[in-house]
mmCIF file with all atom_site columns, C-alpha atoms in Angstrom:
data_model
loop_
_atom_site.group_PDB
_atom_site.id
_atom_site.type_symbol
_atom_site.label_atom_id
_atom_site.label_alt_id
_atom_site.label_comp_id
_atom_site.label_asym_id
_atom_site.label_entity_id
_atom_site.label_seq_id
_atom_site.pdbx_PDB_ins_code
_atom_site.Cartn_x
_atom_site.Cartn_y
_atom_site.Cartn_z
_atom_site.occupancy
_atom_site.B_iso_or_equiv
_atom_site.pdbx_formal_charge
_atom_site.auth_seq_id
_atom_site.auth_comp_id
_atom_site.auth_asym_id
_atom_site.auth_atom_id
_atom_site.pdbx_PDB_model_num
ATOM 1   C CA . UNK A 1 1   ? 0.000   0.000   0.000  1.00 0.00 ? 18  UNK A CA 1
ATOM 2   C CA . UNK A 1 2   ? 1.488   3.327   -0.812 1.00 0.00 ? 19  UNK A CA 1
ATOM 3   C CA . UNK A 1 3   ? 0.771   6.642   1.120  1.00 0.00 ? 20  UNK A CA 1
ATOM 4   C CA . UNK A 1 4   ? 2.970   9.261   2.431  1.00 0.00 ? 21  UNK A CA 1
ATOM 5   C CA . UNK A 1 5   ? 2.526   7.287   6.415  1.00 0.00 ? 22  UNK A CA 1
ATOM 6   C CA . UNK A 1 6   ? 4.788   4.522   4.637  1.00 0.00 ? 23  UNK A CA 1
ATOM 7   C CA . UNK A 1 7   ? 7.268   6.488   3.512  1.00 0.00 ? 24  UNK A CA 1
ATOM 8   C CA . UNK A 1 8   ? 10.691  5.538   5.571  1.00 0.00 ? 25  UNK A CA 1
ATOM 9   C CA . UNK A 1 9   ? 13.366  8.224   6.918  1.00 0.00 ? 26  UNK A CA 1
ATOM 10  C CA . UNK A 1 10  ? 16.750  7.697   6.711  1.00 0.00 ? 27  UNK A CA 1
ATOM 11  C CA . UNK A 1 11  ? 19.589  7.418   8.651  1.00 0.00 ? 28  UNK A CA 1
ATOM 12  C CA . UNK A 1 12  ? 21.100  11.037  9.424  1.00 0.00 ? 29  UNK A CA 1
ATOM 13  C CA . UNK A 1 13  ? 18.174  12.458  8.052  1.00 0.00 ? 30  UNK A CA 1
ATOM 14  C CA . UNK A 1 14  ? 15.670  15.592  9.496  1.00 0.00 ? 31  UNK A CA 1
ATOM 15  C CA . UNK A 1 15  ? 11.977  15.203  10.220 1.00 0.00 ? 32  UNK A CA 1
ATOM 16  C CA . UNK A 1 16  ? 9.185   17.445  11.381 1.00 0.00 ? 33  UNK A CA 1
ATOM 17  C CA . UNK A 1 17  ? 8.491   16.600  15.042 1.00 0.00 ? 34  UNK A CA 1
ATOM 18  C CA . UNK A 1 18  ? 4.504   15.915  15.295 1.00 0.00 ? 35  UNK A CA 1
ATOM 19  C CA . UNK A 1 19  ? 2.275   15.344  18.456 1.00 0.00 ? 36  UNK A CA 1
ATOM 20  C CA . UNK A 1 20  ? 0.102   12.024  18.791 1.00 0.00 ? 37  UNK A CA 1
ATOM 21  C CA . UNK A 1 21  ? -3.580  14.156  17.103 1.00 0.00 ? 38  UNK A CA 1
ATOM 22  C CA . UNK A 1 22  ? -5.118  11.164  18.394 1.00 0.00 ? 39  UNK A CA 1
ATOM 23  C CA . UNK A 1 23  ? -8.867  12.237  20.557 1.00 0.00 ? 40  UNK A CA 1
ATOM 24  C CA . UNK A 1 24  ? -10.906 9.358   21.525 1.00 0.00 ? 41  UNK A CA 1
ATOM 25  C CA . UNK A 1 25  ? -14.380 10.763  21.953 1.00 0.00 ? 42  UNK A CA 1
ATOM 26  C CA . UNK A 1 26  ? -17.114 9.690   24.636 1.00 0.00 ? 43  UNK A CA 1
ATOM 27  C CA . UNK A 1 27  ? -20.250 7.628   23.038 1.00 0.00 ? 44  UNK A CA 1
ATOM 28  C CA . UNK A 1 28  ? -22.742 9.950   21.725 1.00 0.00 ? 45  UNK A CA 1
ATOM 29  C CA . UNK A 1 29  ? -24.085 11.020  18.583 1.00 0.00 ? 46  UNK A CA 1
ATOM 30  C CA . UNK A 1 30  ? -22.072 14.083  16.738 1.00 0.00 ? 47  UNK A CA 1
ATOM 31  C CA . UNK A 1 31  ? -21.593 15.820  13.892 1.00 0.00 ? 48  UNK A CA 1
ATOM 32  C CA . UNK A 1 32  ? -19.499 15.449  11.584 1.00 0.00 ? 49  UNK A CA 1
ATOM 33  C CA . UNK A 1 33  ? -17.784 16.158  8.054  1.00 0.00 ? 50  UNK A CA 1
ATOM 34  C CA . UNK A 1 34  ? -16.419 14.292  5.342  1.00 0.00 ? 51  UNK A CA 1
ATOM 35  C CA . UNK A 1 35  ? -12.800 15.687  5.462  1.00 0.00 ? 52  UNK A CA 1
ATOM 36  C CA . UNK A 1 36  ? -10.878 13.448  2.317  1.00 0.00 ? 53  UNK A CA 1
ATOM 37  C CA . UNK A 1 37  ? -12.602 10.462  0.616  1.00 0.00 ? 54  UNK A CA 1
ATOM 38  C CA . UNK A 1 38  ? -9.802  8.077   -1.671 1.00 0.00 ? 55  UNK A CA 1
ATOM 39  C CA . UNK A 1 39  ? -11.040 5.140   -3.651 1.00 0.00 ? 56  UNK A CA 1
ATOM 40  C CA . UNK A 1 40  ? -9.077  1.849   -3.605 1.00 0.00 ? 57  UNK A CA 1
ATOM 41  C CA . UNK A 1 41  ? -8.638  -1.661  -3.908 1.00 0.00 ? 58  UNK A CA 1
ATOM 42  C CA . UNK A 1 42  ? -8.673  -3.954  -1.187 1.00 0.00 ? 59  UNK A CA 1
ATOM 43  C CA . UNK A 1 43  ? -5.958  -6.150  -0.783 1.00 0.00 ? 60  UNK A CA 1
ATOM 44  C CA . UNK A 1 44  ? -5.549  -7.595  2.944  1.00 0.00 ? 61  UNK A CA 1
ATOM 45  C CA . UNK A 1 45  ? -5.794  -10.760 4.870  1.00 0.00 ? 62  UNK A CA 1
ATOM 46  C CA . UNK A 1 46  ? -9.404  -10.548 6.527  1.00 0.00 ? 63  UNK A CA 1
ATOM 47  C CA . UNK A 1 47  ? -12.014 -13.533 6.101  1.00 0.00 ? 64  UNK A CA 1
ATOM 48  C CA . UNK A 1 48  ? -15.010 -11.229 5.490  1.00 0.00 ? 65  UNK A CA 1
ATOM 49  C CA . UNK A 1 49  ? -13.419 -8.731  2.269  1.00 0.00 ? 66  UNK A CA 1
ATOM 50  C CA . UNK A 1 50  ? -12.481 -10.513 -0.742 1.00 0.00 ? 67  UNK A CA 1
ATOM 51  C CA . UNK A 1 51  ? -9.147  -9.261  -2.386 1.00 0.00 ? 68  UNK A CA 1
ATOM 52  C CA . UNK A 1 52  ? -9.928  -6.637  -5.263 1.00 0.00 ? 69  UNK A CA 1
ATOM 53  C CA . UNK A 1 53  ? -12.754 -5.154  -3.485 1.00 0.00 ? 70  UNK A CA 1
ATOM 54  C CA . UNK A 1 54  ? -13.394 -1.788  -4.570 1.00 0.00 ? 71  UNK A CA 1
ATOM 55  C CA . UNK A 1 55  ? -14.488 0.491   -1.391 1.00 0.00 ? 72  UNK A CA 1
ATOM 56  C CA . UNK A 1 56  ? -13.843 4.420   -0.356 1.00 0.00 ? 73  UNK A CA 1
ATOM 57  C CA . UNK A 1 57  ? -11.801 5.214   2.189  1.00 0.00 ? 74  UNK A CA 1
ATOM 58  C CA . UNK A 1 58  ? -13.582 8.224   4.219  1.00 0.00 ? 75  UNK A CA 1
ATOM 59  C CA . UNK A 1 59  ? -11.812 10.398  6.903  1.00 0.00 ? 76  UNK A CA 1
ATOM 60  C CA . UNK A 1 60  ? -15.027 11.376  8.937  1.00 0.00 ? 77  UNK A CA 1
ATOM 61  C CA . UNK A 1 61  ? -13.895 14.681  11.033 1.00 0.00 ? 78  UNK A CA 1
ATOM 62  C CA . UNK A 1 62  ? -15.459 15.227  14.274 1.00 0.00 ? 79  UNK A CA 1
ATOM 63  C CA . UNK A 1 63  ? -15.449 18.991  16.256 1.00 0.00 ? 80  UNK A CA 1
ATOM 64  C CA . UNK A 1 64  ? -15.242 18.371  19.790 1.00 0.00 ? 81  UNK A CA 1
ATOM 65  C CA . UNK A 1 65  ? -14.544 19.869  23.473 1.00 0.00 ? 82  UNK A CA 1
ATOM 66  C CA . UNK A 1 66  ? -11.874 17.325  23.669 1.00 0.00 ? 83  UNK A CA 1
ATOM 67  C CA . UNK A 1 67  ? -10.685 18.573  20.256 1.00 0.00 ? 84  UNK A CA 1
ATOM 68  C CA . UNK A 1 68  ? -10.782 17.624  16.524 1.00 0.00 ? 85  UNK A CA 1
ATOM 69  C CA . UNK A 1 69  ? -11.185 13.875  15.909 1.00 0.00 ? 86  UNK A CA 1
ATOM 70  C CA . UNK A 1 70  ? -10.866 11.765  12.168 1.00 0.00 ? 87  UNK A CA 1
ATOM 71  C CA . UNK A 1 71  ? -12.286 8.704   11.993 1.00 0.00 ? 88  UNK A CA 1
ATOM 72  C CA . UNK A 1 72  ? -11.110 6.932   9.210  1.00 0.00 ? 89  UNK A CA 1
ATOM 73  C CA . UNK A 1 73  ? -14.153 4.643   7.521  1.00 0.00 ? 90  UNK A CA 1
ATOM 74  C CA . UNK A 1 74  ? -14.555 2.354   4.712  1.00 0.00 ? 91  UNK A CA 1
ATOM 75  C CA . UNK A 1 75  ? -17.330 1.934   2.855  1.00 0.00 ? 92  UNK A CA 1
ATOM 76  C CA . UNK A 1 76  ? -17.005 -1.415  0.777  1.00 0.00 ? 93  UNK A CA 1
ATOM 77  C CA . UNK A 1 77  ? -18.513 -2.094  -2.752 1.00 0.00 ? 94  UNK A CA 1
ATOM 78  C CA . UNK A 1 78  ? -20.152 -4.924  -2.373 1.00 0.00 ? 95  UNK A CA 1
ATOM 79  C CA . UNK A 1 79  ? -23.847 -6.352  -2.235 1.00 0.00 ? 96  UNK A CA 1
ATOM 80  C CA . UNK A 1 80  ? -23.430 -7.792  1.571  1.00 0.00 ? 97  UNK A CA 1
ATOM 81  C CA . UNK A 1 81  ? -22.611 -3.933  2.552  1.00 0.00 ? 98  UNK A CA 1
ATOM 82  C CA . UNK A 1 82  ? -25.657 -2.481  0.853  1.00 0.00 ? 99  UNK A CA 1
ATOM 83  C CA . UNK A 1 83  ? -27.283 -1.484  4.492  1.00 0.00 ? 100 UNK A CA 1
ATOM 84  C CA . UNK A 1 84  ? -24.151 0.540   5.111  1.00 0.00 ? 101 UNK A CA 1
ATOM 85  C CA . UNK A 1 85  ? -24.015 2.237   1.784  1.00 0.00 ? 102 UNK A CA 1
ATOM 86  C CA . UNK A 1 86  ? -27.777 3.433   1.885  1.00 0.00 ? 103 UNK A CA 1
ATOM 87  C CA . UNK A 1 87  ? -27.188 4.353   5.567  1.00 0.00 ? 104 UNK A CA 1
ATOM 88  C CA . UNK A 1 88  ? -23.921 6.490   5.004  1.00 0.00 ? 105 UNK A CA 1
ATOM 89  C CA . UNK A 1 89  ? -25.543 8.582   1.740  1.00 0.00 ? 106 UNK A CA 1
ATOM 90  C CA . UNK A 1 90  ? -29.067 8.572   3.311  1.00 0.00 ? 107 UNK A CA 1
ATOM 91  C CA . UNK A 1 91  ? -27.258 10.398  6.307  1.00 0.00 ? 108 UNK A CA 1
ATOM 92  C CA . UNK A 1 92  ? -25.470 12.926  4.500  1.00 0.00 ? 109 UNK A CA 1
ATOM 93  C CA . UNK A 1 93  ? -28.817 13.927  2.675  1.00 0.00 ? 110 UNK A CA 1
ATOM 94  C CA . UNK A 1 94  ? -28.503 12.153  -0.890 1.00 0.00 ? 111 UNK A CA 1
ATOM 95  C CA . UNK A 1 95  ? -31.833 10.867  -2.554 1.00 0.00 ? 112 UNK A CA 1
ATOM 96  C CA . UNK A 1 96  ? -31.748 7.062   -1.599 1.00 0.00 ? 113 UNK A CA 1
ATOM 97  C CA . UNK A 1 97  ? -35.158 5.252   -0.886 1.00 0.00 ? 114 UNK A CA 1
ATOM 98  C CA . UNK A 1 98  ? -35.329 1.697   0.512  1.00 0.00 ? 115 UNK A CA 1
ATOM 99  C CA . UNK A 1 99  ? -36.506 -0.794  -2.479 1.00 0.00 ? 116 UNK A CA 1
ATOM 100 C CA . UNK A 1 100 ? -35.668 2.017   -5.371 1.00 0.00 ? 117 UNK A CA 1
ATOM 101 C CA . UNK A 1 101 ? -32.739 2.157   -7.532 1.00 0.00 ? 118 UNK A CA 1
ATOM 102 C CA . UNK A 1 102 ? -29.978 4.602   -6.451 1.00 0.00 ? 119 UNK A CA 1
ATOM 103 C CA . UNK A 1 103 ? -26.581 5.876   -8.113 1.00 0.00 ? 120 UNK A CA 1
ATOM 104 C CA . UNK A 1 104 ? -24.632 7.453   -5.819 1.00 0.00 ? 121 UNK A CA 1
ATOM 105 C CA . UNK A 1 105 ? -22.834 10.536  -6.014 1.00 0.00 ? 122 UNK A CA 1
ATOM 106 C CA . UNK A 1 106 ? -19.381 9.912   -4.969 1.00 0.00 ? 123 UNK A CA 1
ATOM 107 C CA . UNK A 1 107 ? -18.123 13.828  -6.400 1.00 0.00 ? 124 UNK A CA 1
ATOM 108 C CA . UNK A 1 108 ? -20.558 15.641  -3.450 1.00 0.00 ? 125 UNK A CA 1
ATOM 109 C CA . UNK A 1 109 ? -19.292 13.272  -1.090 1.00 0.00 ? 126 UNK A CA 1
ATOM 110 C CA . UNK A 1 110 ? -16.238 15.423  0.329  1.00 0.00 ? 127 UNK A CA 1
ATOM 111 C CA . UNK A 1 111 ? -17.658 18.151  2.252  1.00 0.00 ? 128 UNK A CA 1
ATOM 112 C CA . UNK A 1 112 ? -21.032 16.656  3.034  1.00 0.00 ? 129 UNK A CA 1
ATOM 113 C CA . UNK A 1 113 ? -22.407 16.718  6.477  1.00 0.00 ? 130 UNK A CA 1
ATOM 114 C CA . UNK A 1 114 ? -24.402 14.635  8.827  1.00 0.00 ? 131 UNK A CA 1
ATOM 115 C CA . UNK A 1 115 ? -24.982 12.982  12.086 1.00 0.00 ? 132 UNK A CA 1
ATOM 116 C CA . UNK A 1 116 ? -23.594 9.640   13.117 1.00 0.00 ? 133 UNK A CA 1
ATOM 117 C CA . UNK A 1 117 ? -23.311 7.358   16.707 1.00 0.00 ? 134 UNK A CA 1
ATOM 118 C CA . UNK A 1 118 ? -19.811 7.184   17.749 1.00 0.00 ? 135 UNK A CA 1
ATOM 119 C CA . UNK A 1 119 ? -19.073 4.068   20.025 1.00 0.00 ? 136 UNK A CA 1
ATOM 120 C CA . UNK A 1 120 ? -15.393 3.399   21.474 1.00 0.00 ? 137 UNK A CA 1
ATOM 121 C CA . UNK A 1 121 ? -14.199 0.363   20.056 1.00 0.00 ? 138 UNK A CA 1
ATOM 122 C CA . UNK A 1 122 ? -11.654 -2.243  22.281 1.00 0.00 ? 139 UNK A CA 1
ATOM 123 C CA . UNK A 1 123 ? -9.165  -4.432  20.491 1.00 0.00 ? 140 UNK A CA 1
ATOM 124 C CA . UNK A 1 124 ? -5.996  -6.002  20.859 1.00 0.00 ? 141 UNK A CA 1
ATOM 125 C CA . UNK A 1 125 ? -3.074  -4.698  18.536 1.00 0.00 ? 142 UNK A CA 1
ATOM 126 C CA . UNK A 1 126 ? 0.084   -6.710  16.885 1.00 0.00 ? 143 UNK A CA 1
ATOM 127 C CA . UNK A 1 127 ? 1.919   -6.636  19.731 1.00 0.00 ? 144 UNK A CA 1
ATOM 128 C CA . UNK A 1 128 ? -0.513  -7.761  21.915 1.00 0.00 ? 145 UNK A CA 1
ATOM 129 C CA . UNK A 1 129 ? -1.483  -4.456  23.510 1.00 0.00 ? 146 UNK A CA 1
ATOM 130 C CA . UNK A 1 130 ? -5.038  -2.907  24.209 1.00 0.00 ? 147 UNK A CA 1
ATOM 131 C CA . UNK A 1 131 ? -6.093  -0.422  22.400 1.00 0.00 ? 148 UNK A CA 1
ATOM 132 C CA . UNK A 1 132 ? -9.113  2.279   22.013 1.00 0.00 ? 149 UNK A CA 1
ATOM 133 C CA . UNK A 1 133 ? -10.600 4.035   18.931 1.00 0.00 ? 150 UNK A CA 1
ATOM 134 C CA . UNK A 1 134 ? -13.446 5.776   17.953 1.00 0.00 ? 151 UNK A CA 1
ATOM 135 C CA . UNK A 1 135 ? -15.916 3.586   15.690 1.00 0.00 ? 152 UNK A CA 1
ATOM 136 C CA . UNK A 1 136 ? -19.092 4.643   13.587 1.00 0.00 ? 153 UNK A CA 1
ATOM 137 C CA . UNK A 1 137 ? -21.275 2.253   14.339 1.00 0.00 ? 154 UNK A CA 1
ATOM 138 C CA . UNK A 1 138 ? -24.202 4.083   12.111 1.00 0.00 ? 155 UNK A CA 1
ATOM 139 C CA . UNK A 1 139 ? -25.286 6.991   10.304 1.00 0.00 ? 156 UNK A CA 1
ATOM 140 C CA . UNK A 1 140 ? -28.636 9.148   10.997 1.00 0.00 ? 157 UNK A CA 1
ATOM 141 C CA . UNK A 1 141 ? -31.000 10.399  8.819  1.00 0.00 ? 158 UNK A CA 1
ATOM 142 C CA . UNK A 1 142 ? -31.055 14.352  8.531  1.00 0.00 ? 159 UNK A CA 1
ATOM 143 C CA . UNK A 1 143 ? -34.774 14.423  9.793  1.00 0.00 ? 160 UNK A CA 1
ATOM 144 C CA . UNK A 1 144 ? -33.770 12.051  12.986 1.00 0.00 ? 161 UNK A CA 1
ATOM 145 C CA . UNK A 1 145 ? -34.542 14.434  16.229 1.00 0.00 ? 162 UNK A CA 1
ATOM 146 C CA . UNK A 1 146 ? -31.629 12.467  18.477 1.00 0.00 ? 163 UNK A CA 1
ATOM 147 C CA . UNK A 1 147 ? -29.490 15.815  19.461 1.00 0.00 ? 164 UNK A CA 1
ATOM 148 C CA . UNK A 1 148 ? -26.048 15.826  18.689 1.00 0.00 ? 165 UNK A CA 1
ATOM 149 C CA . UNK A 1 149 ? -23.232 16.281  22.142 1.00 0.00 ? 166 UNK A CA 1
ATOM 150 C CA . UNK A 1 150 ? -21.451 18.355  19.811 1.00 0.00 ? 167 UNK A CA 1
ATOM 151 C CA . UNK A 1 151 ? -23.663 20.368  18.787 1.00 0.00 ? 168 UNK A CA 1
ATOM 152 C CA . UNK A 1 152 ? -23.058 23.302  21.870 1.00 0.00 ? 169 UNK A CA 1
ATOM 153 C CA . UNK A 1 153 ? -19.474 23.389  20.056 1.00 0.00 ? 170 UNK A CA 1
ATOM 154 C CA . UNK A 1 154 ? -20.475 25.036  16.812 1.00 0.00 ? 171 UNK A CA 1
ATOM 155 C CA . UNK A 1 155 ? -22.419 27.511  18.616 1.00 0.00 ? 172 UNK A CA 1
ATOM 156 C CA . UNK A 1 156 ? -19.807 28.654  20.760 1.00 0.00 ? 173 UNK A CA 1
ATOM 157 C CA . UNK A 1 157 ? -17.548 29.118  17.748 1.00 0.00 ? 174 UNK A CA 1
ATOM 158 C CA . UNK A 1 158 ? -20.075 31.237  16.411 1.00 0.00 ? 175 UNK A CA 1
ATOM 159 C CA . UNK A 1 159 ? -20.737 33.218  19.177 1.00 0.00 ? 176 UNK A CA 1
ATOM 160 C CA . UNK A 1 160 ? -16.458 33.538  19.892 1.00 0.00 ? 177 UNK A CA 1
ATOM 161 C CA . UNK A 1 161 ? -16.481 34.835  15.700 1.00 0.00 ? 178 UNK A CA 1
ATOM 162 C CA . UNK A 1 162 ? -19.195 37.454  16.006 1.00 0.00 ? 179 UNK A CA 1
ATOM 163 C CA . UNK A 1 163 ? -17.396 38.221  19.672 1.00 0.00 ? 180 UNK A CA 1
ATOM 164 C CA . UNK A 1 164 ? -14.099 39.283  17.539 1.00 0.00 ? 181 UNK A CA 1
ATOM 165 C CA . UNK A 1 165 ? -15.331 40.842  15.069 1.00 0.00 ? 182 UNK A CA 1
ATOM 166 C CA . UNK A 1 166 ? -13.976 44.708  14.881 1.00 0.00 ? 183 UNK A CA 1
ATOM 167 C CA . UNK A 1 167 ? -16.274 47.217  16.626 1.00 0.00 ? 184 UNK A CA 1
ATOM 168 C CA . UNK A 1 168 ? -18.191 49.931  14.089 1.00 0.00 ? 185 UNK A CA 1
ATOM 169 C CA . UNK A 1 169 ? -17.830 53.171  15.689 1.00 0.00 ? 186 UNK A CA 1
ATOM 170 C CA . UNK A 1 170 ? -20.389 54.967  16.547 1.00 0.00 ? 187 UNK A CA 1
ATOM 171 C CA . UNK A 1 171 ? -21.554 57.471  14.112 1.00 0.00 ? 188 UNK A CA 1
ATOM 172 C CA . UNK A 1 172 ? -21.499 61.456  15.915 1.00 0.00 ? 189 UNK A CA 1
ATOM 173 C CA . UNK A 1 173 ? -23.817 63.682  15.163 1.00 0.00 ? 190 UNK A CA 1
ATOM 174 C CA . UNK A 1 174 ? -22.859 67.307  13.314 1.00 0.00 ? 191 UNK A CA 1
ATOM 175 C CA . UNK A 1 175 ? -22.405 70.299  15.847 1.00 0.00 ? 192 UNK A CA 1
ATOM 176 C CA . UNK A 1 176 ? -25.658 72.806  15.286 1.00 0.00 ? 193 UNK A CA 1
ATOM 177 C CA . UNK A 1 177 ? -23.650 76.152  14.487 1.00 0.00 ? 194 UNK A CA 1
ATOM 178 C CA . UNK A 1 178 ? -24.199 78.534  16.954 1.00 0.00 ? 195 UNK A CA 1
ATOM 179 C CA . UNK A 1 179 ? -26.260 81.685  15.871 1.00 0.00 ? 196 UNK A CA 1
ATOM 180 C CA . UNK A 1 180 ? -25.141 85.129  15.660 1.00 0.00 ? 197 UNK A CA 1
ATOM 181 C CA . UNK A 1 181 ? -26.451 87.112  18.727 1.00 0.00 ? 198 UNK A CA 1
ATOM 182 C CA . UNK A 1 182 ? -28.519 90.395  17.778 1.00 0.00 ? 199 UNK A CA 1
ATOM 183 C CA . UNK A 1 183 ? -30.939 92.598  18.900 1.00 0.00 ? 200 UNK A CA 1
ATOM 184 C CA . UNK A 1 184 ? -33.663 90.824  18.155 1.00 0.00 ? 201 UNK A CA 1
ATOM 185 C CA . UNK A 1 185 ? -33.452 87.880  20.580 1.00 0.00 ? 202 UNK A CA 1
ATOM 186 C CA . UNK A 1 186 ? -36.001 86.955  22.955 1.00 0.00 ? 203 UNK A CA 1
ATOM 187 C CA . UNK A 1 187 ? -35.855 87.316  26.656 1.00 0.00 ? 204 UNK A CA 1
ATOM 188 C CA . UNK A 1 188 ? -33.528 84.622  27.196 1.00 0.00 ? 205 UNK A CA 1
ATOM 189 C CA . UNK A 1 189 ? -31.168 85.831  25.293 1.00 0.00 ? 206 UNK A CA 1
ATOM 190 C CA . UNK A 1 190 ? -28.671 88.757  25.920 1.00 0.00 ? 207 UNK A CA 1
ATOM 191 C CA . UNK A 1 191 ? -30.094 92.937  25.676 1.00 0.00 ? 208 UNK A CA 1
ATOM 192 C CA . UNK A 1 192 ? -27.165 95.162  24.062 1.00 0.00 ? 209 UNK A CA 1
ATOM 193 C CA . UNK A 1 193 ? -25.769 97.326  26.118 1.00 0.00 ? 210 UNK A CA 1
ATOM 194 C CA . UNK A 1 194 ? -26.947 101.336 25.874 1.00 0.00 ? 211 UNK A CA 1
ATOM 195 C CA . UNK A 1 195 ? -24.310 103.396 25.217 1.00 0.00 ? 212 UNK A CA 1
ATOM 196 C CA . UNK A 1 196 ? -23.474 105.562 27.618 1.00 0.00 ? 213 UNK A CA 1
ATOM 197 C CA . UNK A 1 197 ? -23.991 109.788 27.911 1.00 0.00 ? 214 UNK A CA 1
ATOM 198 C CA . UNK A 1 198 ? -24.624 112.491 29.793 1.00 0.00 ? 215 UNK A CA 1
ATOM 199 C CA . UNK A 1 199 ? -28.696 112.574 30.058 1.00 0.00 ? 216 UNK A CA 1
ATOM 200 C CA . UNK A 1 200 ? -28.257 109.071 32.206 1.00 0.00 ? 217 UNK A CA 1
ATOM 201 C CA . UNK A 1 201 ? -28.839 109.407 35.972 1.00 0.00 ? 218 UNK A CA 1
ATOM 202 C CA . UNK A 1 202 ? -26.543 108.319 38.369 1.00 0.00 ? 219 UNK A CA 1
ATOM 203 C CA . UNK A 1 203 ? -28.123 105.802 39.205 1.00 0.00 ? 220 UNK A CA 1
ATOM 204 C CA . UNK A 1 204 ? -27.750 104.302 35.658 1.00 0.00 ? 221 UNK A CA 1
ATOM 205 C CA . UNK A 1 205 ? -31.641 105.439 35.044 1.00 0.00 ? 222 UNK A CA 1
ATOM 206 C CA . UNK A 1 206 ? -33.078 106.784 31.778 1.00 0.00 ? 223 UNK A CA 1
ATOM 207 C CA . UNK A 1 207 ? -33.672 110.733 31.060 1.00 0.00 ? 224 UNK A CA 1
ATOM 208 C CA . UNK A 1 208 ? -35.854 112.041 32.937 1.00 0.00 ? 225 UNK A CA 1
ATOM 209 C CA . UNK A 1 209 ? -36.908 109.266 35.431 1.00 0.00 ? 226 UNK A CA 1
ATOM 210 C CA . UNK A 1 210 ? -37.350 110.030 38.912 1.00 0.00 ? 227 UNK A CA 1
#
């Protein structure tokens, strides 16, 4: 099998240090995306998948508290894994109806979105170790009301996105320009002054006022 994970390093050579991305996720339905989809060709040692059997390989991505987790799932071309192919495009919305002919389409696939039961799956590895992994073990239907745990996620990255979003400043209003003062305010505003002669009294009164 060739991928870029089976490439080897050599002896003397440089590599770019990685962290284990590995998040095992609690039982639940969640969410989820289809992140990469490759088609290939079995070829493998189990009892139960012939050798040459077409199937997709699906990285399912998960959004979670924990963090982000990718399921990898394969979805075999074959007539005993019908169920699993009209489960898996039923789920992410495609047009299949139980007893009806139905031709997938594989180019929408990447990207889709749906809702599927995540269990935590036990096994023993090659060197006789135990190990955990997350495991679909089936796909909803877009009108099935089961919530997803995940689903509190997306809305807090929603809510953190419109949080950080730049402020609009708020818009001031123009200045009224001030009016001239004249003589012909009203009583609030200010008299002019009289000028000043010789006919006022001493006490500041007009001509001839007693």
């Amino acid at each position: 099998m060739n991928n870029e994970n089976n490439e080897f390093l050599q002896w003397g050579e440089g590599f770019t240090a990685q962290e284990n991305e590995f998040v095992l996720l609690d039982e639940g339905v969640y969410n989820f995306t289809v992140a990469k989809m490759e088609k290939k060709v079995y070829d493998g040692n189990s009892t139960k998948i012939p050798n040459g059997c077409p199937y997709a390989e699906l990285t399912i991505q998960v959004e979670s508290q924990k963090g982000t987790a990718n399921i990898k799932e394969r979805l075999y071309l074959m007539k005993s894994m019908l169920w699993k192919l009209t489960q898996f495009f039923a789920g992410i919305g495609q047009p299949v109806v139980t007893g009806q002919p139905f031709t997938p389409n594989w180019s929408t696939v990447i990207g889709s979105k749906g809702k599927a039961e995540i269990t935590q799956h036990h096994y023993t590895n090659q060197n006789g170790d135990d190990r955990t992994n997350n495991q679909i073990s089936r796909y909803l239907k877009p009108q099935d009301p089961t919530p997803a745990v995940n689903a509190n996620v997306a809305n807090q990255q929603m809510n953190q996105g419109q949080m950080n979003q730049p402020q609009m400043p708020f818009p001031q209003q123009p200045q009224q320009p001030q009016q001239p003062m004249n003589g012909q305010q009203g009583q609030q505003g200010q008299q002019p002054q009289q000028p000043f002669n010789g006919q006022q009294g001493a006490n500041g009164g007009q001509p001839g006022a007693f």
